CSV table of C-alpha atoms in Angstrom, one decimal:
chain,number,residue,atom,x,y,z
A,504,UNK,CA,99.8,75.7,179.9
A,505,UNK,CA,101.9,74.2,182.4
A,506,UNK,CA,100.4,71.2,184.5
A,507,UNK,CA,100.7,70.1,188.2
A,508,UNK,CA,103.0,67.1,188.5
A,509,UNK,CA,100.8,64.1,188.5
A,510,UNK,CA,101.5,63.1,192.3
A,511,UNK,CA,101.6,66.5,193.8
A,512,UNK,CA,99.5,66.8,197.0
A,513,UNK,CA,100.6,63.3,197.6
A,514,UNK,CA,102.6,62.9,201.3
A,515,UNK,CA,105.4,60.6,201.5
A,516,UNK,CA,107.2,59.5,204.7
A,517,UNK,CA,110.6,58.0,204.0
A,518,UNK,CA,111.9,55.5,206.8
A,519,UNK,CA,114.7,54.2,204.5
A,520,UNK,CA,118.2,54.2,203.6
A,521,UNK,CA,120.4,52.7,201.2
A,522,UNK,CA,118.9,51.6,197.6
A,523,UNK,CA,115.6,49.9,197.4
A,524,UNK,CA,113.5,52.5,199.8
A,525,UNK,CA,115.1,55.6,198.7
A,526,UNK,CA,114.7,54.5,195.3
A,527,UNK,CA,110.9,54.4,195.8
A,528,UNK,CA,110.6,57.6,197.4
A,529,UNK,CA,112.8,59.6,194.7
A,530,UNK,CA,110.7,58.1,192.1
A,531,UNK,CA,107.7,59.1,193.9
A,532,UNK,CA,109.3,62.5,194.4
A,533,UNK,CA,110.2,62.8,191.0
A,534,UNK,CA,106.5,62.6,189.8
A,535,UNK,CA,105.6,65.5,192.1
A,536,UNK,CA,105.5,64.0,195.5
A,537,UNK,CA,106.4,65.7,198.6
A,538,UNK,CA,108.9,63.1,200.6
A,539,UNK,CA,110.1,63.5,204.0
A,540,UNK,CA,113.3,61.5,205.0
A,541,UNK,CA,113.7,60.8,207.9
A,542,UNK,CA,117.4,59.8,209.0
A,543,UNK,CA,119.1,59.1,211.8
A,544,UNK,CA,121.7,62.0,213.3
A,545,UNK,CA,124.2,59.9,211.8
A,546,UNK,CA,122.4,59.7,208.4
A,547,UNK,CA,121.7,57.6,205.4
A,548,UNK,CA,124.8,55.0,205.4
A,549,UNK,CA,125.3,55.8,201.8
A,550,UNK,CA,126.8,59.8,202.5
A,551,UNK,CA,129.9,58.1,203.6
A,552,UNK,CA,130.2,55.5,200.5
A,553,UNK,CA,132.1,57.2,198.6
A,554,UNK,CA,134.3,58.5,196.8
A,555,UNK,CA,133.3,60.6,194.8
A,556,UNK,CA,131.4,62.9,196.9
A,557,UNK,CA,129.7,66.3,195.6
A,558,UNK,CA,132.3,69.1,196.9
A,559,UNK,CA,130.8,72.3,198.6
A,560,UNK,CA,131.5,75.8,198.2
A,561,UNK,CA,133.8,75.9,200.8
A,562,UNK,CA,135.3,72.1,200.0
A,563,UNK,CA,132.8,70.6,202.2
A,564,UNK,CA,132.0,66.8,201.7
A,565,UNK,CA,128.1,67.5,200.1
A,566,UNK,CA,128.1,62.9,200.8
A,567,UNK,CA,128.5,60.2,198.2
A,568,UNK,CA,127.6,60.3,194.3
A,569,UNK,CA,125.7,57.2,195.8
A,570,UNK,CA,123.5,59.2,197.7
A,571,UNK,CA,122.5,61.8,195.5
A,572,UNK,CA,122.1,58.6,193.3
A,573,UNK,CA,118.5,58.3,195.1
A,574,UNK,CA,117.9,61.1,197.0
A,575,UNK,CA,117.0,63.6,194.5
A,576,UNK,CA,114.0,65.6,195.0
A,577,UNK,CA,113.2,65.3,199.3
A,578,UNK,CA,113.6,67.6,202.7
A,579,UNK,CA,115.5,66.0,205.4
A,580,UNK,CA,114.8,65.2,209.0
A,581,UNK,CA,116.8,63.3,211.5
A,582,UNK,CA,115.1,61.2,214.4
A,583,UNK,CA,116.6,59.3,217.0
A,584,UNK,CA,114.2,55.9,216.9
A,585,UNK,CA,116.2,55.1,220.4
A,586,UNK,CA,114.0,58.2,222.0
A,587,UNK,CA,110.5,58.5,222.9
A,588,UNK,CA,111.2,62.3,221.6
A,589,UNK,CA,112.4,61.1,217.9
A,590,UNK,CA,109.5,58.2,217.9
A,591,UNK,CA,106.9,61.0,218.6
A,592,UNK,CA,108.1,62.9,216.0
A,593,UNK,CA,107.4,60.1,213.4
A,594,UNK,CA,104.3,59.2,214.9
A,595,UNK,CA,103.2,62.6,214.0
A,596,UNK,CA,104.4,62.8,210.7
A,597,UNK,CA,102.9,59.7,209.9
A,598,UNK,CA,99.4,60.6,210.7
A,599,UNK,CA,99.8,63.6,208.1
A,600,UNK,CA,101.3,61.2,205.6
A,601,UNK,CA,99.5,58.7,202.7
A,602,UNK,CA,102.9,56.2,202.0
A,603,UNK,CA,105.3,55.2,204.6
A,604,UNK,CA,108.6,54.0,203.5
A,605,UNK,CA,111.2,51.8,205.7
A,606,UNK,CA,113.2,49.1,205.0
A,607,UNK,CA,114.2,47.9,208.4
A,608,UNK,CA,114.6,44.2,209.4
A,609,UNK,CA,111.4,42.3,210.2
A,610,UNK,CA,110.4,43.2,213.3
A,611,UNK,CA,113.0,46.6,213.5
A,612,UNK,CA,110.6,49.1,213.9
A,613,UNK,CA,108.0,46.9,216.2
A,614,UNK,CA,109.8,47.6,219.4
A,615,UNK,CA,109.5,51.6,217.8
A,616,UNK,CA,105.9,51.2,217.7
A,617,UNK,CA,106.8,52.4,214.3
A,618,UNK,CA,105.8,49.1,212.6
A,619,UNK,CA,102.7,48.9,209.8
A,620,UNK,CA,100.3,47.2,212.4
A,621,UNK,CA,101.0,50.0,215.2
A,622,UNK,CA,100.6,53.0,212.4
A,623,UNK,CA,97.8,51.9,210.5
A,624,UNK,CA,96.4,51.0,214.2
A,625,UNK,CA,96.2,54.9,214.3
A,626,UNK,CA,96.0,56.0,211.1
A,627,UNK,CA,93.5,53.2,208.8
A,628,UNK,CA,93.9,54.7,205.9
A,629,UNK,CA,97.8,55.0,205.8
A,630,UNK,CA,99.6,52.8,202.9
A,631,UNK,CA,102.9,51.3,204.7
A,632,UNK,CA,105.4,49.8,202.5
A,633,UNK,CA,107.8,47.4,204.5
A,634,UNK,CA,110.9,46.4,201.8
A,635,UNK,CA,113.4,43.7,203.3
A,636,UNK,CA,115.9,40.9,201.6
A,637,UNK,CA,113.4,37.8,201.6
A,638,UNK,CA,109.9,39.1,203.0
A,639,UNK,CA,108.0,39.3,205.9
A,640,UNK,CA,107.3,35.4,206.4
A,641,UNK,CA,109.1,32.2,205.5
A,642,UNK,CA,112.2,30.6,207.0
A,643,UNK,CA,114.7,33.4,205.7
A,644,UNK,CA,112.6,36.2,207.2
A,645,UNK,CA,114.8,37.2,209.8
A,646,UNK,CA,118.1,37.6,207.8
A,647,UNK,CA,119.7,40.8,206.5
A,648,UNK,CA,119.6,40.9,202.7
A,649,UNK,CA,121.6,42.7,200.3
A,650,UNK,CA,121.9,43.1,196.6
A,651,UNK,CA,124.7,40.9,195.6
A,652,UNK,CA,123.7,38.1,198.0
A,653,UNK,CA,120.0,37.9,196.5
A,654,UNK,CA,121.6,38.2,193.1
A,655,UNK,CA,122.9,35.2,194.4
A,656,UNK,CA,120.4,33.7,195.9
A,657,UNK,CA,117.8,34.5,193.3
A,658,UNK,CA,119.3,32.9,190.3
A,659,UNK,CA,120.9,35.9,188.4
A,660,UNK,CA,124.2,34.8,188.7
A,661,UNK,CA,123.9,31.5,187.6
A,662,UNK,CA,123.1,32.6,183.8
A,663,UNK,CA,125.0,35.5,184.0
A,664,UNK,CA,129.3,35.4,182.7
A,665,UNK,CA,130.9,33.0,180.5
A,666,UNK,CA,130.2,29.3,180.8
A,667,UNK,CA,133.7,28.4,182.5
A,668,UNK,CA,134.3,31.2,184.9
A,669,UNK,CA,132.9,32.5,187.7
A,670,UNK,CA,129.1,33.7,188.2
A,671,UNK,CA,129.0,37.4,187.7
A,672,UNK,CA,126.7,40.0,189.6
A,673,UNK,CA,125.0,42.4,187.2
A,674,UNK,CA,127.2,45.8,187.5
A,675,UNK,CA,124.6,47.8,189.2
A,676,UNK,CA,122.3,46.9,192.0
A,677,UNK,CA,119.7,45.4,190.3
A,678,UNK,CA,117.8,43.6,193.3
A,679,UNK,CA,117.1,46.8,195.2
A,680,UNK,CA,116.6,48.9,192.3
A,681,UNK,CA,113.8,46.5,190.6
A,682,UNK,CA,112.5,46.2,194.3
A,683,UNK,CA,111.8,49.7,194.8
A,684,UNK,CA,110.1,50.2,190.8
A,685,UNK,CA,108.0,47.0,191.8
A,686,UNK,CA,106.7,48.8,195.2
A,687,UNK,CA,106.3,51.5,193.7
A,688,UNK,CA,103.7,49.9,191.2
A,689,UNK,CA,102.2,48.4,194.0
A,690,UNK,CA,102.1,51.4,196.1
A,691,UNK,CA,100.5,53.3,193.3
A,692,UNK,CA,97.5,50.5,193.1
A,693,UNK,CA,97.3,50.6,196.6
A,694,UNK,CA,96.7,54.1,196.1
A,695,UNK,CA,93.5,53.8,193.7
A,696,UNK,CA,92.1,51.2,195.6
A,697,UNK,CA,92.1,53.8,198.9
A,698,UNK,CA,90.8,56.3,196.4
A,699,UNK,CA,87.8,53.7,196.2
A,700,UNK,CA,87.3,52.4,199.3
A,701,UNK,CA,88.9,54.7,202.3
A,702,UNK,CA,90.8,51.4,202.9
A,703,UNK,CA,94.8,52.0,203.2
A,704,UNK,CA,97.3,48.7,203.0
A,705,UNK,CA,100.2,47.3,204.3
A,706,UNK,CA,102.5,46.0,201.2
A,707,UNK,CA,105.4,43.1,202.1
A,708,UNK,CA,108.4,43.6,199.3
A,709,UNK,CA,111.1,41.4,199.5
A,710,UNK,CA,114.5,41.6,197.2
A,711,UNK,CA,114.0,37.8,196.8
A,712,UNK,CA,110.2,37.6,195.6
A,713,UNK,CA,111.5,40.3,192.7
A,714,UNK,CA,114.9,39.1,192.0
A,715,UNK,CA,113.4,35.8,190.9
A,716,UNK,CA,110.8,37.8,189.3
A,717,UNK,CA,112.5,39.3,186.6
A,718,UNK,CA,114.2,36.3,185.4
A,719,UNK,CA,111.3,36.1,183.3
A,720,UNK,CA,111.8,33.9,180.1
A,721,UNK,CA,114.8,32.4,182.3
A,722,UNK,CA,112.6,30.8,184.7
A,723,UNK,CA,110.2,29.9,182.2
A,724,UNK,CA,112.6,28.0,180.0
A,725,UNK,CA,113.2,26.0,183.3
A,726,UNK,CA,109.8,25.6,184.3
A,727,UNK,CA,108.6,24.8,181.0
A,728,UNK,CA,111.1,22.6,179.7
A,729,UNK,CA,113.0,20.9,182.9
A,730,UNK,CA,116.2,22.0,181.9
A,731,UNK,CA,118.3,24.4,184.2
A,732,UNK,CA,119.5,27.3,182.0
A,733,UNK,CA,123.4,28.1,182.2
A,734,UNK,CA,126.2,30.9,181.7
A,735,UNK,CA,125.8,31.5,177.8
A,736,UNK,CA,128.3,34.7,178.4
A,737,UNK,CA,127.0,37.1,176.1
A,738,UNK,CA,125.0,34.8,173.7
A,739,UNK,CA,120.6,34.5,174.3
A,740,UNK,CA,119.3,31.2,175.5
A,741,UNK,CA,116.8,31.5,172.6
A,742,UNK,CA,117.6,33.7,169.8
A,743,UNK,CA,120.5,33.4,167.6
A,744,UNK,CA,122.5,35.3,166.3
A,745,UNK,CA,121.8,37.9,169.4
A,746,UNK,CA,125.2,38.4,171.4
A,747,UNK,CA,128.5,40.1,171.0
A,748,UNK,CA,130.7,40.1,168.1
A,749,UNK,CA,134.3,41.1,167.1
A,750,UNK,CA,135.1,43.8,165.5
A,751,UNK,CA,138.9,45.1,163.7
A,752,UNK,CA,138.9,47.4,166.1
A,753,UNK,CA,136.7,46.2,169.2
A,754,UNK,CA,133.4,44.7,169.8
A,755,UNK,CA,130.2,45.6,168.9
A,756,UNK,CA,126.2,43.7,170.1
A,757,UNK,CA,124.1,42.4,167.3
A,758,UNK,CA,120.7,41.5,167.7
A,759,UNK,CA,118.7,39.7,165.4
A,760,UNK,CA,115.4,39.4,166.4
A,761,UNK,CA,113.7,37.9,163.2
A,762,UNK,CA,114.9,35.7,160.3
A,763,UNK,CA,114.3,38.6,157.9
A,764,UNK,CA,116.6,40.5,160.0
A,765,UNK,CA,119.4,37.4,160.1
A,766,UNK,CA,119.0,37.1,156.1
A,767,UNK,CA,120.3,41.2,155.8
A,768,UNK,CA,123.1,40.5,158.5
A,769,UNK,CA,124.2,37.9,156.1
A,770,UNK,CA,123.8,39.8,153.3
A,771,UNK,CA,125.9,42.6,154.7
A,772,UNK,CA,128.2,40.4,155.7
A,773,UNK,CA,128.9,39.1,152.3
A,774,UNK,CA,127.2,35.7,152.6
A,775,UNK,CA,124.0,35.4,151.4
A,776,UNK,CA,124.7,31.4,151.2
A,777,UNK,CA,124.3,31.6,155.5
A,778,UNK,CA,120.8,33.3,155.3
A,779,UNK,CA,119.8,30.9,153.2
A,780,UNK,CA,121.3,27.5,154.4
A,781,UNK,CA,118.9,25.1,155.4
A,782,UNK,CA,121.1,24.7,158.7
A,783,UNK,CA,120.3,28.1,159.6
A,784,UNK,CA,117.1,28.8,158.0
A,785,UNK,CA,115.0,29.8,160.7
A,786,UNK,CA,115.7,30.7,164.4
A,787,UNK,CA,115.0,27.3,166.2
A,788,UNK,CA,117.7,25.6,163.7
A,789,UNK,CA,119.9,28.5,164.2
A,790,UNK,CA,119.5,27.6,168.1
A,791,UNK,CA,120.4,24.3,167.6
A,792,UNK,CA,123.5,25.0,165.7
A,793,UNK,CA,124.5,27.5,166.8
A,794,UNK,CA,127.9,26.1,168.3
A,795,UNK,CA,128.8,26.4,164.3
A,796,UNK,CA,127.1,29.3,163.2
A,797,UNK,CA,128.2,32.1,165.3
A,798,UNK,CA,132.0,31.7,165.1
A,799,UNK,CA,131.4,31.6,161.3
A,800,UNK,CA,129.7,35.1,161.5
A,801,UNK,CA,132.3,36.2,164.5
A,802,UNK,CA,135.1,35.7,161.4
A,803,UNK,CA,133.3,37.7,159.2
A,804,UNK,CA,132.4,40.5,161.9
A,805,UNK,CA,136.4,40.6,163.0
A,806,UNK,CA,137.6,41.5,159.3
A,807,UNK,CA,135.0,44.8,159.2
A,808,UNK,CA,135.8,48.3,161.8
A,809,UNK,CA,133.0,49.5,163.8
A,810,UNK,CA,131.8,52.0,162.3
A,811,UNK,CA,131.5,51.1,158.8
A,812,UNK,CA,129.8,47.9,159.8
A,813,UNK,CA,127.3,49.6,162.3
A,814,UNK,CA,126.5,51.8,159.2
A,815,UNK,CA,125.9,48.9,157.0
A,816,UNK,CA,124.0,47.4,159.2
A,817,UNK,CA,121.7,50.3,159.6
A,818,UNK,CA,121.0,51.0,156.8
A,819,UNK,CA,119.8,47.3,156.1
A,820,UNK,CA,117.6,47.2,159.4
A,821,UNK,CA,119.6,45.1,160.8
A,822,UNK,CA,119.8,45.9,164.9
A,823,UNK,CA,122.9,46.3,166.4
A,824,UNK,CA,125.0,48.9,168.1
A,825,UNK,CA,128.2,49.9,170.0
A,826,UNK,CA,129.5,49.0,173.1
A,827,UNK,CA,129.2,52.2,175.0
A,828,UNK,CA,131.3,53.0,178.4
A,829,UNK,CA,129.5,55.1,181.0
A,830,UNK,CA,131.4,58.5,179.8
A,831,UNK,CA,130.2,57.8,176.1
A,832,UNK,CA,126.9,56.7,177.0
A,833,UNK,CA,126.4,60.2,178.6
A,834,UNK,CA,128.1,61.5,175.0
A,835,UNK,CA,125.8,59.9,172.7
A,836,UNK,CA,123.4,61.9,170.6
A,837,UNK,CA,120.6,60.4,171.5
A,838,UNK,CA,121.3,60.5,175.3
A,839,UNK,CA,121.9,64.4,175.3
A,840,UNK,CA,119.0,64.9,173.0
A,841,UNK,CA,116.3,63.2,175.6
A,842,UNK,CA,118.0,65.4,178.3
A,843,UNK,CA,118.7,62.5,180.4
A,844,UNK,CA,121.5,64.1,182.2
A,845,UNK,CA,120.3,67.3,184.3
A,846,UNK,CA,121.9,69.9,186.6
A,847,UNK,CA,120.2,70.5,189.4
A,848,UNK,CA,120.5,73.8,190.9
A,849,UNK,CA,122.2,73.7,194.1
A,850,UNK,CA,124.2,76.7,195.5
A,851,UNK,CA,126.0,74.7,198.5
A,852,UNK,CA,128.1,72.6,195.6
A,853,UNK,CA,131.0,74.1,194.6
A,854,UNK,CA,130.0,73.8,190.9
A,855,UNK,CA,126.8,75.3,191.9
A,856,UNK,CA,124.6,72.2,190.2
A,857,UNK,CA,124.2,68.4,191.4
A,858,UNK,CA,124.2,66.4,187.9
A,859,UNK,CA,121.8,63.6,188.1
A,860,UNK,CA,120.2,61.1,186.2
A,861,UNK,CA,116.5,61.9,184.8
A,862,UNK,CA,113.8,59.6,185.4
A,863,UNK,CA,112.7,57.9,182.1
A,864,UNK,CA,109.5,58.9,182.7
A,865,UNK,CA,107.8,61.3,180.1
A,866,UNK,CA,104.5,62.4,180.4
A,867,UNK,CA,102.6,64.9,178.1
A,868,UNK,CA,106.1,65.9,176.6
A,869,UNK,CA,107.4,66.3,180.0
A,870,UNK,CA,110.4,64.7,181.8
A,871,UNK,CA,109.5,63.7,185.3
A,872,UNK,CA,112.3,64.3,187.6
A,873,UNK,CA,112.4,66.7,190.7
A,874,UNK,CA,113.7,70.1,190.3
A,875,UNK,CA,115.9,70.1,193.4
A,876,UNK,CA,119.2,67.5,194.6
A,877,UNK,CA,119.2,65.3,197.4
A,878,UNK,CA,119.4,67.1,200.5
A,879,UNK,CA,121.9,67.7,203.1
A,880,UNK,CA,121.4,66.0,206.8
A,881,UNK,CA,118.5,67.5,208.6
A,882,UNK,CA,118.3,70.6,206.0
A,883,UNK,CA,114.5,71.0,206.0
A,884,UNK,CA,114.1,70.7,210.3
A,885,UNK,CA,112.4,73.7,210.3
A,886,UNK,CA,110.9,73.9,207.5
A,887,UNK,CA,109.1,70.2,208.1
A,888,UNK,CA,108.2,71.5,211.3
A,889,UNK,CA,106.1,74.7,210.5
A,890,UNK,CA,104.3,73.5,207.7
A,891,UNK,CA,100.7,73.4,208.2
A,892,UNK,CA,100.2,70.7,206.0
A,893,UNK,CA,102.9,67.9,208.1
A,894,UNK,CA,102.1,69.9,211.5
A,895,UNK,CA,98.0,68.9,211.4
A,896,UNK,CA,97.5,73.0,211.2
A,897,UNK,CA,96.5,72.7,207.4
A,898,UNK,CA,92.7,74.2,207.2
């Protein structure tokens, strides 16, 4: 018997654009929401930042693969915020809503009277989630932030690349993106609370507050022991042997997470002597040598080709595993076998799908991810509009 996605019924008002908002709102869309997104009539900045773009039927620009990166799953509205006409318009949507969504500056939607305090002045029970670069207080308030300057900012950069070259930003956006999964998790408390008391909430989510949240056991090692962590390029600050190694023919990652499981790389490896040596014996000596250790193992790993050590180690239960790029990530059997990559149907595309990328969410045997693509500017006018549930007609 087929269920009811677990958020449907659930109204979501969209004020965003870019990453960390729309990010919330696809995820919330994806477990059954219904999300409104509200744009300007220019549109979300990201259907221009491209290419690629999804071609139409006709060889129309669909926008950027960054939009549909986030967008998945929504109906489309555009408002001018400049006119009383396009701020009545949200008023009214918001008063059929449960989650409102923006990401403007602090302050950029006050002069709207679009802000938490003025909605939730007219609606108590709304849930307004405000995302900005460093929060809604403190001496950075004011300033725009954006991904690779928290990355910055936050710490990210300074244990991230090899020890005597530059800082390097993560590849992907992973400020904004771990943003918008922590509001949702807050949103979704925020939720059962109401459920409880009636009482809706206003939640303040700043890039900075999570981007030094995740460094988990980096900030701890500071905080703990003093000492500022550094660039350890691909090596762990705590576990060794747990980085990459060469290969004959490339480079492969090798994680030993135990010293059972460092004893069987050695033993694949052909030297039983290193699991055993009282230099390398368990993982805090391995640590503190490990300036001699892992070049020792790199020589080993350089004389073996990928595949037959990946096998070998495999089979011994040792962890460790290619170096995938993006094209044979979306290749590999276990990728294609948890359908990760999905066409959604859309008959405006040329190719008559929009591929995206599944949310890892499975419940019940059931991947959560919405069964339409991101829409196009303003599609769902109308549609918005004359339904009785976002009109106030409903019942």
């Amino acid at each position: 018997m087929s269920q009811s996605p677990p958020l449907a019924g659930l109204r979501v008002l969209e004020l965003a654009r870019i990453l960390a908002g729309p990010w919330i709102g696809q995820l919330l869309a994806d477990l059954g929401a219904d999300v409104v997104k509200v744009e300007s009539p220019e549109g979300d900045d990201t259907r221009s930042w491209g290419p690629p773009f999804v071609e139409g039927v006709d060889g129309e620009n669909l926008s950027a693969a960054y939009f549909h990166s986030c967008n998945r799953g929504k109906r489309s509205i555009t408002a001018d915020f400049r006119t009383e006409e396009g701020r009545a318009l949200v008023r009214k949507l918001a008063g059929h809503a449960d989650i409102v969504v923006e990401n403007f500056k602090v302050g950029g939607l006050e002069k709207y009277g679009l802000d938490a305090a003025s909605l939730r002045k007219l609606h108590p029970s709304l849930i307004y989630c405000s995302i900005t670069g460093f929060g809604q207080d403190g001496p950075y308030a004011e300033r725009a932030g954006y991904d690779f300057l928290i990355q910055g900012m936050a710490g990210p950069m300074s244990v991230t690349g090899s020890p005597d070259g530059q800082p390097i930003k993560a590849g992907y956006a992973t400020a904004d993106i771990f943003t918008g999964l922590y509001a949702t998790v807050g949103l979704l408390a925020a939720l059962r609370r109401r459920d409880a008391t009636g009482e809706g909430a206003t939640l303040d989510l700043a890039l900075m507050d999570t981007q030094v949240a995740v460094l988990g056991n980096q900030a701890l090692n500071y905080l703990v022991s003093g000492k500022v962590p550094g660039r350890l390029g691909n090596a762990h600050p705590n576990i060794v042997p747990y980085e990459v190694f060469p290969v004959a023919d490339g480079h492969i990652v090798i994680a030993t997470g135990n010293d059972g499981q460092y004893r069987r790389l050695c033993d694949v490896l052909g030297r039983p002597d290193l699991g055993g040596h009282p230099d390398y014996a368990d993982n805090k000596m391995r640590v503190a040598n490990r300036a001699v250790l892992v070049p020792m193992l790199g020589s080993l790993t350089s004389r073996r080709h990928k595949l037959e050590l990946l096998a070998g180690l495999e089979q011994a239960g040792v962890p460790a595993g290619p170096i995938n790029a993006i094209d044979e990530v979306f290749a590999d059997p276990q990728v294609v076998a948890r359908g990760v990559r999905v066409e959604l149907p859309a008959p405006a595309a040329a190719a008559g799908t929009i591929p995206t990328v599944a949310s890892p969410i499975v419940i019940d045997g059931v991947r959560q991810v919405a069964n339409r693509p991101s829409p196009r500017l303003g599609e769902h006018k109308d549609e918005i509009l004359n339904d009785p549930v976002w009109s106030g007609r409903h019942g």
